[in-house]
mmCIF file of C-alpha atoms in Angstrom:
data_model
loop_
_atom_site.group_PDB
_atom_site.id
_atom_site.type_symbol
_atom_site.label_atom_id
_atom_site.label_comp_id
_atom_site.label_asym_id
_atom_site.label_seq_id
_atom_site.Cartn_x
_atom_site.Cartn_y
_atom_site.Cartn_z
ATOM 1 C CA UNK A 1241 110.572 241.054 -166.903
ATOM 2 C CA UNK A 1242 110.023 242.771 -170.002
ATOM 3 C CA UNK A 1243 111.826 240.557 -171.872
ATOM 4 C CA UNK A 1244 110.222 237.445 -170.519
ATOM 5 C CA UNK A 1245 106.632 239.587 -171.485
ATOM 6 C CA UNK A 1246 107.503 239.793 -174.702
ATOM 7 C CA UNK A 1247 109.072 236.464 -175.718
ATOM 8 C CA UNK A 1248 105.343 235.012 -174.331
ATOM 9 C CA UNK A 1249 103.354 237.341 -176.445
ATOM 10 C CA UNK A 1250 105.718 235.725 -179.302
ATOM 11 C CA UNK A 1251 104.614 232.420 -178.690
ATOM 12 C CA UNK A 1252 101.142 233.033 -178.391
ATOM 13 C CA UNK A 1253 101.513 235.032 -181.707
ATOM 14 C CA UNK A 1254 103.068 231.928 -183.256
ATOM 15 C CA UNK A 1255 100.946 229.363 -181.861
ATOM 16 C CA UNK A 1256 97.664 231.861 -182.704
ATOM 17 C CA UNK A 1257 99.343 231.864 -186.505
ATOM 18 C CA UNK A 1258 99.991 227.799 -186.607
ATOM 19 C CA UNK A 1259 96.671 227.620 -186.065
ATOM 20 C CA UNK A 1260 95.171 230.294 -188.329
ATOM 21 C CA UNK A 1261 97.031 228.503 -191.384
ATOM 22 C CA UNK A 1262 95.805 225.160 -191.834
ATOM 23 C CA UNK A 1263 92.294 226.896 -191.403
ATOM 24 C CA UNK A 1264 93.195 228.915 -194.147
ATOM 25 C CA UNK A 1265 94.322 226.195 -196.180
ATOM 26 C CA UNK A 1266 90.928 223.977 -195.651
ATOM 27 C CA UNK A 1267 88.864 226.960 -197.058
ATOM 28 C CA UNK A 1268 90.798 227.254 -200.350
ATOM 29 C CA UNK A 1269 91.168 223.505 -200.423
ATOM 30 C CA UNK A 1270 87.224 223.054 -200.137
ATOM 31 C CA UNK A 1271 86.292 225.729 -202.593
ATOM 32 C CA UNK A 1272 88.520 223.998 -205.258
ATOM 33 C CA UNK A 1273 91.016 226.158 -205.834
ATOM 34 C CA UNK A 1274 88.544 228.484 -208.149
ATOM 35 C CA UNK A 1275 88.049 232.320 -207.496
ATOM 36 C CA UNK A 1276 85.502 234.699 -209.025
ATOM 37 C CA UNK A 1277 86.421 238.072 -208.697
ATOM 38 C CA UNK A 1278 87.522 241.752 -210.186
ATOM 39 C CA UNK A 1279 90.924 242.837 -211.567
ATOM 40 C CA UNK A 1280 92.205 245.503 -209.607
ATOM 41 C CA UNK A 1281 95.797 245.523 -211.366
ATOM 42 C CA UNK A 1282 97.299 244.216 -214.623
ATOM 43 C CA UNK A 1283 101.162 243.776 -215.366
ATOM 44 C CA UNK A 1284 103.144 241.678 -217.505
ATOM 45 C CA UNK A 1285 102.462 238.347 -216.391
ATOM 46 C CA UNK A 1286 100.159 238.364 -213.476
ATOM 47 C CA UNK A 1287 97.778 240.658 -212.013
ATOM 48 C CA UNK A 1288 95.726 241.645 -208.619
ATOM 49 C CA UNK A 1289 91.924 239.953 -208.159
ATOM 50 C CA UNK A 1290 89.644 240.997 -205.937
ATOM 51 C CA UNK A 1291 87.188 238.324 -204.700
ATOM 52 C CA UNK A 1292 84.724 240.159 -202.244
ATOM 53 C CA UNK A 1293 86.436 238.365 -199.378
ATOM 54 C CA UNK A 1294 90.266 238.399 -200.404
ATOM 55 C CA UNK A 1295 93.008 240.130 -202.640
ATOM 56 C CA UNK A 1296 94.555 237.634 -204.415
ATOM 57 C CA UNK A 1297 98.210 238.328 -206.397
ATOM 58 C CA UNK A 1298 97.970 235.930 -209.624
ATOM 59 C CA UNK A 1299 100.715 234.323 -211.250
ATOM 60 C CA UNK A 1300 99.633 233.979 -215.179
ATOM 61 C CA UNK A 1301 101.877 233.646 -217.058
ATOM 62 C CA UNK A 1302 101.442 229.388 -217.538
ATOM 63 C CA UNK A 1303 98.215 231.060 -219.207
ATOM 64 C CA UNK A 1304 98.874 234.379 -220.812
ATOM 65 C CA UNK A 1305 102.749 234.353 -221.093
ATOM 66 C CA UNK A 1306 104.525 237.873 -220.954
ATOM 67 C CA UNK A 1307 101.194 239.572 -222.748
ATOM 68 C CA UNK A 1308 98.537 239.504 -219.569
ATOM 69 C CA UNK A 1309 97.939 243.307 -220.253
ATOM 70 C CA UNK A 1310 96.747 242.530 -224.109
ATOM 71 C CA UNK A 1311 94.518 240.190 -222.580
ATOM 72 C CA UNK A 1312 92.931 241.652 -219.245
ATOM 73 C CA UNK A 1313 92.324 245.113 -218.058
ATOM 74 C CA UNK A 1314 91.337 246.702 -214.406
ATOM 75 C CA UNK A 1315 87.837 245.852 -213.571
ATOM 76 C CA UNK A 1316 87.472 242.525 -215.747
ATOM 77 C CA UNK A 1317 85.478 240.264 -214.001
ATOM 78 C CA UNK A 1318 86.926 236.865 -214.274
ATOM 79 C CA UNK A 1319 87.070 233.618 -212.915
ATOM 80 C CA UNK A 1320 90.562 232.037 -211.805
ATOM 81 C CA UNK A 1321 91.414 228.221 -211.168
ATOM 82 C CA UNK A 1322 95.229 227.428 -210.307
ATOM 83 C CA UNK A 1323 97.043 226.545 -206.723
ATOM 84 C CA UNK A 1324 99.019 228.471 -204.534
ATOM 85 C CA UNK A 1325 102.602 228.923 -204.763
ATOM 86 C CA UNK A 1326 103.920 230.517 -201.618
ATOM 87 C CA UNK A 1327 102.183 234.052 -201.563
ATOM 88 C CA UNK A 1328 101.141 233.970 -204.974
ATOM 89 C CA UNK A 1329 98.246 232.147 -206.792
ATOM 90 C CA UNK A 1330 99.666 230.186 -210.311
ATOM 91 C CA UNK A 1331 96.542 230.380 -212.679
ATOM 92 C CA UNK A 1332 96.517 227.625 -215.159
ATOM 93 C CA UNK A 1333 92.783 228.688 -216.467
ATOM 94 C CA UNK A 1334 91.113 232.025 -216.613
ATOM 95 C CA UNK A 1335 87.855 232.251 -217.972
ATOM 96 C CA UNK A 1336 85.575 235.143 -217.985
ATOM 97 C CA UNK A 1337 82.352 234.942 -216.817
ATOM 98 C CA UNK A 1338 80.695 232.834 -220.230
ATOM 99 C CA UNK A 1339 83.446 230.611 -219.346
ATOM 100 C CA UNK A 1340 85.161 231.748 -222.324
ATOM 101 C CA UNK A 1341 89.029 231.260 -221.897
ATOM 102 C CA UNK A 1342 90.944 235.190 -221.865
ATOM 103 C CA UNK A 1343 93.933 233.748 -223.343
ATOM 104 C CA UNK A 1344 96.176 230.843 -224.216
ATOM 105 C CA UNK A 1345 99.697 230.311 -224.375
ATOM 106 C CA UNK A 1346 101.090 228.198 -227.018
ATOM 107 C CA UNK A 1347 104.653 227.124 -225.549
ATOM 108 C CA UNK A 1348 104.496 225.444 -222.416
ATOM 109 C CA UNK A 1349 107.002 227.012 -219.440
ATOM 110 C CA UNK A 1350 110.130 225.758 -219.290
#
């Protein structure tokens, strides 16, 4: 009996998460892919943003290369444009809030 409890709260979990996702997906799709936020956390080549609404983990290297920390720092305000990639966001702009680029990178990824 337990058993038969549990594997129904499983599929009400899953069925409760298959339809949580494609809402999730519409409301990043609509606002462009484009986030405003603050930088929590800087490393290498990525960092954490903090939109109001969300924690974001950003991918930027296509942007910054191995030298994001030369370039941002915790509590930059920036904006972000890119697409997701699994759980992480790939930037390919980030612009600060003149809409001045924070960096470049002059070889493309391979």
């Amino acid at each position: 009996m337990i058993l038969k409890t549990i594997k129904r709260l499983k599929l009400a979990e899953l069925t409760l998460l298959s339809l949580a996702i494609p809402g999730l997906y519409s409301v990043v799709h609509a606002q462009g892919n484009t986030f405003t936020g603050t930088v929590e956390r800087v490393w290498e080549d990525g960092f954490r943003l903090n939109t109001g609404e969300r924690t974001l983990r950003v991918d930027s290297w296509d942007v910054c290369g191995d030298n994001t920390m030369s370039h941002l720092s915790a509590n930059d305000r920036v904006n972000v444009s890119g697409e997701f990639s699994g759980l992480e966001f790939d930037a390919d702009s980030i612009t600060d809030n003149q809409e001045t680029p924070v960096c470049t990178v002059s070889k493309p990824r391979e």
